Amino acid sequence: MLTLDNNCIVIFGASGDLTQRMLIPALFKLYMLKELPTSFAIIGVSRSDYSDQSFRDKLIKHIESDPDVDQAALDKFSKHLFYQAIDPAKVDQYAVLKERIESLETQLEIPSNTLFYLATPPSLYSVIPKNLAAHGMNKEDNGWKRLVIEKPFGYDLESAIELDKSLYKDFTEKQIYRIDHYLGKETVQNMLVLRFANSIFEPLWNAKYIDYIEVTGAEDLGIGTRGGYYDNSGAMRDMIQNHLLQVIAMVAMEPPAVINADSMRDEVVKVLQCLKPLTDHDLKHNLVLGQYTKSHVRGKCLSSYREEEGVPNDSRTETYVALKMFIKNWRWDGVPFYVRTAKRMPTRVTEVVIHFKKTPHPVFSANPPDNKLIIRIQPDEGTLLTFGLKKPGSGFNTEEVSMDFHYKNLKNTQLLTAYERLLLDVVKGDATLFSRSDAVHACWQFVQPILDYKKQSFDLYGYAAGTWGPIEAEALFEKDQTWRSPCKNLTDTDYCEL
Ligand code: NDP
Ligand code: BG6
């Protein structure tokens, strides 16, 4: 087993939501699993005023809300937490931070290995690295220095390129870990194993045998209190540019020669660079944008997007995107990929559906059964294969049956959450599941025409909160194709439009 280097984890944006809700609980879980090194310090950095103790109290209170928590272990873990108030935008204040890190390194016998996690507003993603470098904190003379950058990585293609340029002045690509938490999901990684460790799927995994592919990223929640952020982002930037294009890359990429950061990411970027550029025709006919409107679901009144906190009442930001797209390469030419994502759908479900072609000649019935492979990314993680069976009895009638695997049936297995897995990988120095700069650019390059199109007048369809989105999205499909309904539609008694 690899022994982990002792290190300091410095989290900028330590007073924020991500630190409290995701990062510290993930680090605690790794601690419980004995996946953290023997000596480590987690140093929270932000402008708010906390002592080490009040910072610990705030973060621990959040973890303690889990009734099964091991209180003694949590108390021990909390001793590894420290806090340093600085304004990360002010370069002179980094002297204090540097001194604090060095003093903890001496006290806890930690070599100069430091992971800087940027959980701040994106406007600081180029400022913090520059300020670290001004104090020599990027130098790897006595130990490694790694920089973890949260999404969004840029606002469009141009700003993503600018951000990279700025980072490369002081850090190398090898030091930069761009997080896309979808790549940390067990079920997303499993797509590679499903495809490349089993000889039964891969021979069929191409345009000759696959009719079309659906990728759905549906959420039942609205935008909550994130109106300020979301209204400048929209579903295109929030979900498609990063998470869902990464999922498509996993579905569509060629097998890497070996599993390591370079080989994997070379294949990812190759397929992303083959995404067929969207034409004016595609923007008009293969793209549907929508926004949720007010409705009543199961007796509860759901606000419209425009009524959400922080959203202008004439906002034209999309909370729904459906897109028909293609990959121009040998394997996928002509196979439509239908991608949809939205807030305020009837349920939360992320899944990939591979629709195999029908048999060439219908021997048993006019309408042969569907062969579908459904990769359930979340919730109820698993894989479902549907195929035809002879209906018992006389004649040769068919009916559709399935084979269904659920992760929850694996005994004695605990799935790491995305942040647990990704934090562990950064500490190990494994960048395989992090987005490389060229892949991020390829994703922006693909969505850029949509971002430009949204600057002009465009059709934005309303859909009642709690429904599967605008009816217009059905028109994207070719004959015999349609969205799979991952759960029953709400009935009239469940739901009424206001
Ligand atoms: P919050 O608004 O909750 O926290 C932001 C943090 O940055 C605070 O610690 C704040 O601390 C600090 N900060 C805010 N403004 C400034 C400023 N002008 N100068 C210096 N520091 C500032 O955001 P989140 O924690 O939700 O998100 C952090 C980042 O992570 C964002 O980029 C977000 O896009 C990304 N992200 C968040 C997710 C989440 O689930 N929350 C999921 C995926 C990505 P203080 O004011 O004390 O300095
Ligand atoms: C985040 C988006 O990156 O991903 C959110 O900003 C979205 O809007 C979330 O809800 C979805 O992640 P998950 O893991 O819940 O599917």
Coordinates of C-alpha atoms and ligand atoms in Angstrom, one line a residue:
M1 CA 0.0 0.0 0.0
L2 CA 1.2 3.5 -0.9
T3 CA 2.3 5.5 2.2
L4 CA 0.9 9.0 2.1
D5 CA 3.2 11.9 2.5
N6 CA 2.5 14.0 5.6
N7 CA 1.2 17.3 4.5
C8 CA -0.8 20.5 5.2
I9 CA -4.1 21.1 3.5
V10 CA -4.8 24.8 3.2
I11 CA -8.4 25.6 2.3
F12 CA -9.2 29.1 1.0
G13 CA -12.8 29.9 1.4
A14 CA -12.9 28.1 4.8
S15 CA -15.8 30.0 6.2
G16 CA -18.0 29.0 3.2
D17 CA -20.6 26.4 2.4
L18 CA -18.4 24.0 0.4
T19 CA -15.8 23.7 3.2
Q20 CA -18.4 23.0 5.8
R21 CA -20.8 20.8 3.9
M22 CA -18.4 18.8 1.6
L23 CA -14.6 19.2 2.3
I24 CA -14.3 18.8 6.0
P25 CA -16.9 15.9 6.2
A26 CA -15.0 14.2 3.4
L27 CA -11.6 14.6 5.1
F28 CA -13.2 13.3 8.4
K29 CA -14.5 10.2 6.5
L30 CA -11.0 9.6 5.1
Y31 CA -9.6 10.0 8.6
M32 CA -12.0 7.4 9.9
L33 CA -11.0 5.1 7.1
K34 CA -7.4 5.6 8.0
E35 CA -6.7 7.0 4.6
L36 CA -5.0 10.2 5.8
P37 CA -1.3 10.4 6.5
T38 CA 0.0 10.0 10.1
S39 CA 0.7 13.7 10.5
F40 CA -1.4 16.3 8.8
A41 CA -2.8 19.8 9.4
I42 CA -5.9 21.3 7.8
I43 CA -5.6 25.1 7.8
G44 CA -8.8 27.1 7.0
V45 CA -8.2 30.5 5.5
S46 CA -10.7 33.3 4.9
R47 CA -11.4 36.8 6.0
S48 CA -13.9 36.0 8.7
D49 CA -12.7 36.1 12.3
Y50 CA -12.3 32.7 14.0
S51 CA -9.9 31.3 16.5
D52 CA -8.7 27.7 15.9
Q53 CA -11.3 26.6 18.5
S54 CA -14.3 28.5 17.1
F55 CA -13.5 27.3 13.6
R56 CA -13.3 23.7 14.9
D57 CA -16.6 24.2 16.8
K58 CA -18.4 25.4 13.7
L59 CA -17.2 22.6 11.5
I60 CA -17.7 19.9 14.0
K61 CA -21.2 20.9 14.8
H62 CA -22.1 20.2 11.2
I63 CA -20.6 16.6 11.3
E64 CA -22.1 16.0 14.7
S65 CA -25.6 16.3 13.3
D66 CA -25.0 12.7 12.0
P67 CA -26.4 10.5 14.8
D68 CA -23.9 7.7 14.0
V69 CA -20.8 9.8 14.3
D70 CA -17.9 8.5 16.4
Q71 CA -17.5 11.4 18.9
A72 CA -14.1 10.4 20.2
A73 CA -12.7 10.1 16.7
L74 CA -14.2 13.4 15.8
D75 CA -12.6 15.1 18.8
K76 CA -9.3 13.7 17.8
F77 CA -9.8 14.8 14.1
S78 CA -10.7 18.3 15.2
K79 CA -7.2 18.7 16.7
H80 CA -5.9 18.7 13.2
L81 CA -8.0 21.7 12.2
F82 CA -6.5 25.3 12.4
Y83 CA -7.6 28.7 11.2
Q84 CA -5.8 31.7 9.8
A85 CA -7.7 34.9 8.9
I86 CA -6.3 36.8 5.9
D87 CA -7.8 38.5 3.0
P88 CA -6.6 36.3 0.1
A89 CA -6.8 39.2 -2.3
K90 CA -4.1 41.1 -0.4
V91 CA -0.6 39.9 -1.3
D92 CA 1.1 41.3 1.8
Q93 CA -1.1 39.2 4.1
Y94 CA 0.4 35.9 2.8
A95 CA 3.5 36.5 4.9
V96 CA 1.3 35.7 8.0
L97 CA -0.1 32.6 6.3
K98 CA 3.4 31.4 5.3
E99 CA 4.7 31.8 8.8
R100 CA 1.6 29.9 10.2
I101 CA 2.1 27.0 7.8
E102 CA 5.8 26.8 8.6
S103 CA 5.2 26.9 12.3
L104 CA 2.7 24.1 12.1
E105 CA 5.0 22.1 9.9
T106 CA 7.7 22.4 12.5
Q107 CA 5.4 21.7 15.4
L108 CA 3.8 18.6 13.8
E109 CA 6.9 17.4 11.9
I110 CA 5.3 17.8 8.5
P111 CA 7.6 18.3 5.5
S112 CA 6.9 21.1 3.2
N113 CA 4.1 19.3 1.2
T114 CA 1.1 21.6 0.8
L115 CA -2.2 21.2 -0.9
F116 CA -3.9 24.6 -1.6
Y117 CA -7.7 24.2 -2.1
L118 CA -9.4 27.1 -3.7
A119 CA -13.0 27.1 -2.4
T120 CA -13.6 30.8 -3.0
P121 CA -15.5 32.8 -5.5
P122 CA -14.0 32.2 -9.0
S123 CA -12.8 35.8 -9.2
L124 CA -10.0 34.7 -6.8
Y125 CA -8.8 31.6 -8.8
S126 CA -6.1 33.6 -10.5
V127 CA -5.4 36.0 -7.6
I128 CA -4.6 33.4 -4.9
P129 CA -2.0 31.4 -7.0
K130 CA -0.3 34.7 -7.9
N131 CA -0.1 35.8 -4.3
L132 CA 1.1 32.4 -3.2
A133 CA 3.9 32.6 -5.8
A134 CA 4.8 36.1 -4.6
H135 CA 5.8 34.5 -1.3
G136 CA 7.5 31.5 -2.9
M137 CA 4.7 29.1 -1.8
N138 CA 4.5 27.5 -5.2
K139 CA 8.1 26.3 -5.1
E140 CA 8.7 22.5 -4.8
D141 CA 12.2 22.7 -3.5
N142 CA 11.5 20.9 -0.2
G143 CA 8.2 19.2 -0.9
W144 CA 5.2 19.2 -3.3
K145 CA 2.8 22.0 -3.8
R146 CA -0.6 21.2 -5.4
L147 CA -3.4 23.6 -6.3
V148 CA -7.0 22.4 -6.4
I149 CA -9.4 24.6 -8.3
E150 CA -13.2 24.3 -7.9
K151 CA -15.7 24.7 -10.7
P152 CA -16.4 26.9 -12.6
F153 CA -13.2 26.9 -14.5
G154 CA -13.8 30.0 -16.5
Y155 CA -17.0 31.5 -17.7
D156 CA -16.5 30.8 -21.4
L157 CA -13.7 29.6 -23.7
E158 CA -11.8 32.9 -23.6
S159 CA -11.8 33.3 -19.8
A160 CA -10.8 29.6 -19.3
I161 CA -7.8 30.1 -21.6
E162 CA -6.9 33.4 -19.7
L163 CA -7.2 31.6 -16.4
D164 CA -4.8 28.9 -17.5
K165 CA -2.3 31.4 -18.8
S166 CA -2.4 33.2 -15.5
L167 CA -1.9 29.9 -13.5
Y168 CA 0.9 28.7 -15.7
K169 CA 3.0 31.8 -14.8
D170 CA 3.5 30.3 -11.4
F171 CA 2.3 26.6 -11.4
T172 CA 2.8 23.8 -13.8
E173 CA 0.0 21.7 -15.2
K174 CA 1.2 18.8 -13.0
Q175 CA 0.6 20.9 -9.9
I176 CA -3.0 21.9 -11.0
Y177 CA -6.0 19.7 -10.1
R178 CA -9.3 20.9 -11.6
I179 CA -12.2 19.3 -9.8
D180 CA -15.2 18.0 -11.6
H181 CA -16.9 16.1 -8.9
Y182 CA -18.8 13.9 -11.4
L183 CA -15.4 12.2 -12.1
G184 CA -15.2 11.3 -8.4
K185 CA -18.5 9.3 -8.6
E186 CA -18.0 5.6 -8.4
T187 CA -20.7 4.9 -11.0
V188 CA -19.1 7.3 -13.5
Q189 CA -15.7 5.6 -13.1
N190 CA -17.4 2.2 -13.4
M191 CA -18.4 3.0 -16.9
L192 CA -14.8 2.4 -17.9
V193 CA -14.7 -0.9 -16.1
L194 CA -18.1 -1.9 -17.5
R195 CA -16.8 -1.2 -21.0
F196 CA -13.2 -2.2 -20.9
A197 CA -13.1 -5.1 -18.4
N198 CA -16.0 -7.0 -20.0
S199 CA -15.8 -8.5 -23.4
I200 CA -19.6 -8.7 -23.8
F201 CA -20.3 -4.9 -24.2
E202 CA -17.3 -3.4 -26.1
P203 CA -17.8 -5.2 -29.4
L204 CA -21.3 -3.7 -29.6
W205 CA -20.3 -0.3 -28.4
N206 CA -20.4 1.6 -31.7
A207 CA -22.5 3.0 -34.5
K208 CA -23.1 -0.4 -36.0
Y209 CA -25.1 -1.7 -33.0
I210 CA -26.1 1.4 -31.0
D211 CA -29.1 3.3 -32.2
Y212 CA -28.9 6.3 -29.8
I213 CA -27.7 7.3 -26.4
E214 CA -29.5 9.4 -23.7
V215 CA -27.8 11.2 -20.8
T216 CA -30.1 12.6 -18.2
G217 CA -29.1 14.8 -15.2
A218 CA -32.4 15.6 -13.5
E219 CA -32.8 17.3 -10.2
D220 CA -36.1 17.8 -8.3
L221 CA -34.7 20.7 -6.3
G222 CA -34.8 24.3 -7.5
I223 CA -31.9 26.6 -7.2
G224 CA -32.4 27.2 -3.5
T225 CA -30.4 30.2 -2.2
R226 CA -27.9 30.2 -5.1
G227 CA -29.9 32.6 -7.3
G228 CA -27.0 35.1 -7.6
Y229 CA -24.6 32.5 -8.9
Y230 CA -27.1 30.5 -11.0
D231 CA -28.6 33.3 -12.8
N232 CA -25.2 34.2 -14.3
S233 CA -24.6 30.6 -15.1
G234 CA -27.7 28.7 -16.2
A235 CA -27.9 24.9 -16.8
M236 CA -25.6 25.0 -19.7
R237 CA -22.6 26.2 -17.7
D238 CA -23.6 24.7 -14.5
M239 CA -24.1 21.1 -15.6
I240 CA -23.5 20.5 -19.3
Q241 CA -20.2 22.2 -20.0
N242 CA -18.5 20.2 -17.2
H243 CA -20.3 17.3 -15.6
L244 CA -22.4 15.9 -18.4
L245 CA -19.7 16.3 -21.1
Q246 CA -17.4 14.4 -18.8
V247 CA -20.0 11.7 -18.5
I248 CA -20.3 11.6 -22.3
A249 CA -16.5 11.3 -22.6
M250 CA -16.6 8.2 -20.3
V251 CA -19.3 6.7 -22.5
A252 CA -17.6 7.5 -25.8
M253 CA -13.8 7.4 -25.3
E254 CA -11.5 4.8 -26.7
P255 CA -9.8 2.5 -24.2
P256 CA -6.7 4.0 -22.6
A257 CA -3.5 1.9 -23.0
V258 CA -3.1 1.9 -19.2
I259 CA -4.9 3.6 -16.4
N260 CA -2.8 6.6 -15.5
A261 CA -3.3 10.3 -15.6
D262 CA -1.7 10.9 -19.0
S263 CA -3.1 7.9 -20.8
M264 CA -6.7 8.4 -19.5
R265 CA -6.8 12.1 -20.1
D266 CA -5.3 11.7 -23.6
E267 CA -8.3 9.6 -24.5
V268 CA -10.8 11.9 -22.8
V269 CA -9.5 14.9 -24.7
K270 CA -9.5 13.0 -28.0
V271 CA -13.2 12.3 -27.8
L272 CA -14.1 15.7 -26.6
Q273 CA -12.3 17.2 -29.5
C274 CA -14.5 15.1 -31.8
L275 CA -17.7 16.6 -30.6
K276 CA -19.4 17.9 -33.7
P277 CA -19.5 21.7 -33.7
L278 CA -23.1 23.0 -33.4
T279 CA -24.3 24.8 -36.5
D280 CA -27.0 27.5 -36.7
H281 CA -29.4 24.7 -37.8
D282 CA -28.5 22.7 -34.6
L283 CA -29.1 25.8 -32.4
K284 CA -32.5 26.2 -33.9
H285 CA -33.6 22.6 -34.2
N286 CA -31.5 20.5 -31.8
L287 CA -31.5 22.6 -28.7
V288 CA -34.4 23.3 -26.3
L289 CA -33.9 25.7 -23.4
G290 CA -36.5 26.1 -20.7
Q291 CA -37.2 27.8 -17.4
Y292 CA -39.5 26.4 -14.6
T293 CA -42.7 28.1 -13.8
K294 CA -44.9 28.1 -10.7
S295 CA -46.9 24.9 -9.9
H296 CA -48.4 22.9 -7.2
V297 CA -47.0 19.5 -6.5
R298 CA -48.5 17.1 -4.0
G299 CA -50.1 19.9 -2.2
K300 CA -47.0 22.0 -2.1
C301 CA -46.7 25.3 -4.0
L302 CA -43.4 25.5 -5.9
S303 CA -42.2 29.0 -6.9
S304 CA -41.3 29.9 -10.5
Y305 CA -37.6 30.4 -11.2
R306 CA -38.2 34.1 -11.5
E307 CA -39.6 34.2 -8.0
E308 CA -36.5 32.6 -6.4
E309 CA -34.2 34.7 -4.2
G310 CA -31.6 36.6 -6.1
V311 CA -33.2 36.1 -9.6
P312 CA -34.4 39.1 -11.6
N313 CA -38.1 38.8 -12.4
D314 CA -37.4 39.1 -16.1
S315 CA -34.6 36.6 -16.1
R316 CA -34.1 34.5 -19.3
T317 CA -31.6 32.1 -17.7
E318 CA -32.3 28.5 -18.6
T319 CA -32.9 25.9 -15.9
Y320 CA -33.6 23.2 -18.5
V321 CA -31.4 22.2 -21.5
A322 CA -32.1 19.4 -24.0
L323 CA -29.6 18.9 -26.7
K324 CA -29.1 16.5 -29.6
M325 CA -25.5 16.2 -30.4
F326 CA -23.0 14.0 -32.3
I327 CA -19.5 12.8 -32.1
K328 CA -17.6 12.9 -35.4
N329 CA -15.3 9.9 -35.3
W330 CA -15.1 6.3 -36.6
R331 CA -16.9 4.8 -33.6
W332 CA -19.8 7.2 -33.3
D333 CA -20.6 8.8 -36.6
G334 CA -24.3 9.2 -37.0
V335 CA -25.3 8.1 -33.5
P336 CA -27.3 10.8 -31.8
F337 CA -26.5 11.6 -28.1
Y338 CA -29.5 13.2 -26.4
V339 CA -28.5 15.1 -23.3
R340 CA -30.9 16.8 -20.9
T341 CA -30.5 18.4 -17.5
A342 CA -32.8 20.6 -15.4
K343 CA -33.8 21.8 -12.0
R344 CA -37.3 21.1 -10.7
M345 CA -38.0 17.9 -12.5
P346 CA -40.3 15.2 -10.9
T347 CA -37.3 13.4 -9.3
R348 CA -33.5 13.3 -8.9
V349 CA -31.9 11.0 -11.4
T350 CA -28.7 10.9 -13.3
E351 CA -28.4 8.1 -15.9
V352 CA -27.0 7.0 -19.2
V353 CA -29.2 4.9 -21.5
I354 CA -27.6 3.0 -24.3
H355 CA -30.3 2.0 -26.8
F356 CA -29.1 -0.9 -29.0
K357 CA -30.5 -1.3 -32.5
K358 CA -33.4 -3.7 -33.1
T359 CA -32.7 -7.0 -34.7
P360 CA -32.5 -6.7 -38.5
H361 CA -35.5 -8.9 -39.2
P362 CA -38.5 -9.3 -36.8
V363 CA -38.8 -13.1 -36.5
F364 CA -41.2 -13.2 -33.5
S365 CA -43.3 -10.1 -33.6
A366 CA -43.6 -6.9 -35.6
N367 CA -42.0 -5.0 -32.8
P368 CA -39.0 -6.7 -31.3
P369 CA -38.2 -6.0 -27.7
D370 CA -35.9 -3.1 -26.7
N371 CA -32.3 -3.9 -25.8
K372 CA -31.3 -1.1 -23.4
L373 CA -28.4 -0.8 -21.0
I374 CA -29.2 1.7 -18.3
I375 CA -26.3 3.0 -16.3
R376 CA -27.8 4.5 -13.1
I377 CA -25.3 7.1 -11.9
Q378 CA -27.4 8.2 -9.0
P379 CA -29.4 7.6 -6.9
D380 CA -29.9 3.8 -6.6
E381 CA -26.6 3.3 -8.3
G382 CA -26.4 0.3 -10.6
T383 CA -26.8 -1.1 -14.0
L384 CA -29.9 -2.5 -15.8
L385 CA -30.0 -4.5 -19.0
T386 CA -33.3 -5.1 -20.8
F387 CA -33.9 -7.8 -23.4
G388 CA -36.7 -10.0 -24.8
L389 CA -37.9 -13.3 -23.4
K390 CA -40.3 -15.8 -24.8
K391 CA -43.6 -15.2 -23.2
P392 CA -44.4 -18.6 -21.5
G393 CA -47.2 -20.4 -23.3
S394 CA -48.1 -21.3 -26.8
G395 CA -46.6 -19.5 -29.8
F396 CA -43.5 -17.3 -29.9
N397 CA -44.5 -14.1 -28.3
T398 CA -41.9 -11.9 -26.6
E399 CA -41.9 -9.8 -23.6
E400 CA -39.3 -7.4 -22.2
V401 CA -37.5 -8.5 -19.0
S402 CA -34.4 -7.2 -17.3
M403 CA -31.2 -8.0 -15.3
D404 CA -30.6 -5.5 -12.6
F405 CA -27.6 -4.9 -10.5
H406 CA -27.8 -2.5 -7.5
Y407 CA -24.6 -1.3 -5.7
K408 CA -26.6 -1.4 -2.4
N409 CA -26.6 -5.2 -2.7
L410 CA -22.8 -5.4 -2.5
K411 CA -22.0 -6.7 1.0
N412 CA -19.5 -4.9 3.2
T413 CA -18.8 -2.2 0.6
Q414 CA -18.9 1.5 1.4
L415 CA -18.9 3.8 -1.6
L416 CA -16.6 6.8 -1.2
T417 CA -18.4 10.0 -2.1
A418 CA -17.0 12.1 -4.9
Y419 CA -15.2 14.5 -2.7
E420 CA -13.8 11.8 -0.5
R421 CA -12.3 10.0 -3.6
L422 CA -11.0 13.2 -5.2
L423 CA -9.4 14.6 -2.0
L424 CA -7.7 11.3 -1.5
D425 CA -6.4 11.3 -5.0
V426 CA -4.9 14.8 -4.7
V427 CA -3.2 13.8 -1.5
K428 CA -1.8 10.8 -3.4
G429 CA -0.8 13.0 -6.3
D430 CA -3.0 11.1 -8.7
A431 CA -4.5 13.4 -11.4
T432 CA -6.3 10.7 -13.4
L433 CA -9.8 11.9 -12.3
F434 CA -9.1 15.6 -12.7
S435 CA -9.8 17.6 -15.8
R436 CA -6.8 18.6 -17.8
S437 CA -6.6 22.0 -19.4
D438 CA -7.1 20.8 -23.0
A439 CA -10.3 18.9 -22.0
V440 CA -11.7 21.9 -20.3
H441 CA -11.0 24.0 -23.4
A442 CA -12.6 21.4 -25.6
C443 CA -15.8 21.5 -23.5
W444 CA -16.0 25.3 -23.6
Q445 CA -15.3 25.2 -27.4
F446 CA -18.3 22.9 -27.8
V447 CA -20.7 24.9 -25.7
Q448 CA -19.5 28.4 -26.9
P449 CA -21.9 28.6 -29.8
I450 CA -24.8 28.0 -27.4
L451 CA -23.5 30.8 -25.1
D452 CA -23.2 33.1 -28.1
Y453 CA -26.7 32.1 -29.3
K454 CA -28.1 33.0 -25.8
K455 CA -26.8 36.6 -26.3
Q456 CA -29.3 37.0 -29.1
S457 CA -33.1 36.6 -28.9
F458 CA -33.9 32.9 -28.5
D459 CA -36.8 30.7 -27.6
L460 CA -37.1 30.0 -23.9
Y461 CA -39.9 27.6 -23.0
G462 CA -41.7 27.5 -19.7
Y463 CA -42.3 24.2 -18.0
A464 CA -44.2 23.7 -14.8
A465 CA -42.0 23.0 -11.8
G466 CA -42.1 19.2 -11.1
T467 CA -42.6 18.1 -14.7
W468 CA -40.2 16.6 -17.3
G469 CA -39.7 19.9 -19.1
P470 CA -41.0 21.5 -22.3
I471 CA -42.9 19.3 -24.6
E472 CA -40.7 20.8 -27.5
A473 CA -37.8 18.6 -26.3
E474 CA -39.7 15.5 -27.8
A475 CA -39.2 17.0 -31.2
L476 CA -35.5 16.5 -31.0
F477 CA -35.9 12.8 -31.5
E478 CA -35.9 10.7 -34.7
K479 CA -38.5 8.1 -35.5
D480 CA -39.0 5.5 -32.7
Q481 CA -36.8 7.3 -30.3
T482 CA -37.9 9.1 -27.1
W483 CA -36.7 10.0 -23.6
R484 CA -36.8 7.1 -21.2
S485 CA -39.1 8.0 -18.3
P486 CA -36.9 7.1 -15.2
C487 CA -39.9 7.4 -12.9
K488 CA -43.6 7.5 -13.4
N489 CA -44.9 10.9 -14.5
L490 CA -46.8 12.7 -11.8
T491 CA -50.5 12.2 -12.1
D492 CA -53.1 14.9 -12.4
T493 CA -53.9 14.6 -8.7
D494 CA -50.2 15.0 -7.8
Y495 CA -49.7 18.1 -9.7
C496 CA -51.4 21.2 -11.1
E497 CA -50.1 24.1 -13.0
L498 CA -50.7 27.5 -11.5
Ligands
NDP1 P1 -19.6 30.5 -0.2 O1 -20.1 31.8 -0.7 O2 -20.4 29.8 0.8 O3 -18.1 30.8 0.4 C1 -17.2 31.5 -0.2 C2 -15.9 31.7 0.6 O4 -15.0 32.6 0.0 C3 -16.1 32.2 2.0 O5 -15.3 31.4 2.9 C4 -15.8 33.6 2.0 O6 -15.1 33.9 3.2 C5 -14.7 33.7 0.9 N1 -14.9 34.9 0.1 C6 -16.1 35.4 -0.4 N2 -15.9 36.5 -1.1 C7 -14.6 36.8 -1.0 C8 -13.8 37.9 -1.4 N3 -14.3 38.9 -2.1 N4 -12.5 37.9 -1.1 C9 -12.0 36.9 -0.4 N5 -12.7 35.8 0.1 C10 -14.0 35.8 -0.2 O7 -19.3 29.7 -1.5 P2 -19.2 28.1 -1.6 O8 -18.5 27.5 -0.4 O9 -20.6 27.6 -1.9 O10 -18.4 27.9 -3.0 C11 -17.0 28.1 -3.0 C12 -16.6 27.8 -4.4 O11 -16.8 26.4 -4.7 C13 -17.3 28.6 -5.5 O12 -16.4 28.9 -6.5 C14 -18.3 27.6 -6.0 O13 -18.6 27.8 -7.4 C15 -17.6 26.3 -5.8 N6 -18.5 25.1 -5.7 C16 -19.4 25.1 -4.6 C17 -20.2 24.0 -4.4 C18 -21.1 23.9 -3.2 O14 -21.8 22.9 -3.1 N7 -21.1 24.9 -2.3 C19 -20.2 22.9 -5.4 C20 -19.3 23.0 -6.5 C21 -18.5 24.1 -6.6 P3 -14.9 35.3 3.9 O15 -16.1 36.1 3.5 O16 -14.9 34.9 5.4 O17 -13.6 35.7 3.4
BG6_2 C1 -23.0 21.3 -9.1 C2 -24.0 22.3 -9.6 O1 -21.8 21.4 -9.7 O2 -23.5 20.0 -9.3 C3 -25.3 22.2 -8.9 O3 -23.4 23.6 -9.4 C4 -25.8 20.8 -9.1 O4 -26.2 23.1 -9.5 C5 -24.8 19.8 -8.7 O5 -27.0 20.7 -8.3 C6 -25.2 18.4 -9.0 O6 -24.3 17.5 -8.4 P1 -24.9 16.1 -7.9 O7 -23.7 15.4 -7.4 O8 -25.9 16.3 -6.8 O9 -25.5 15.4 -9.1

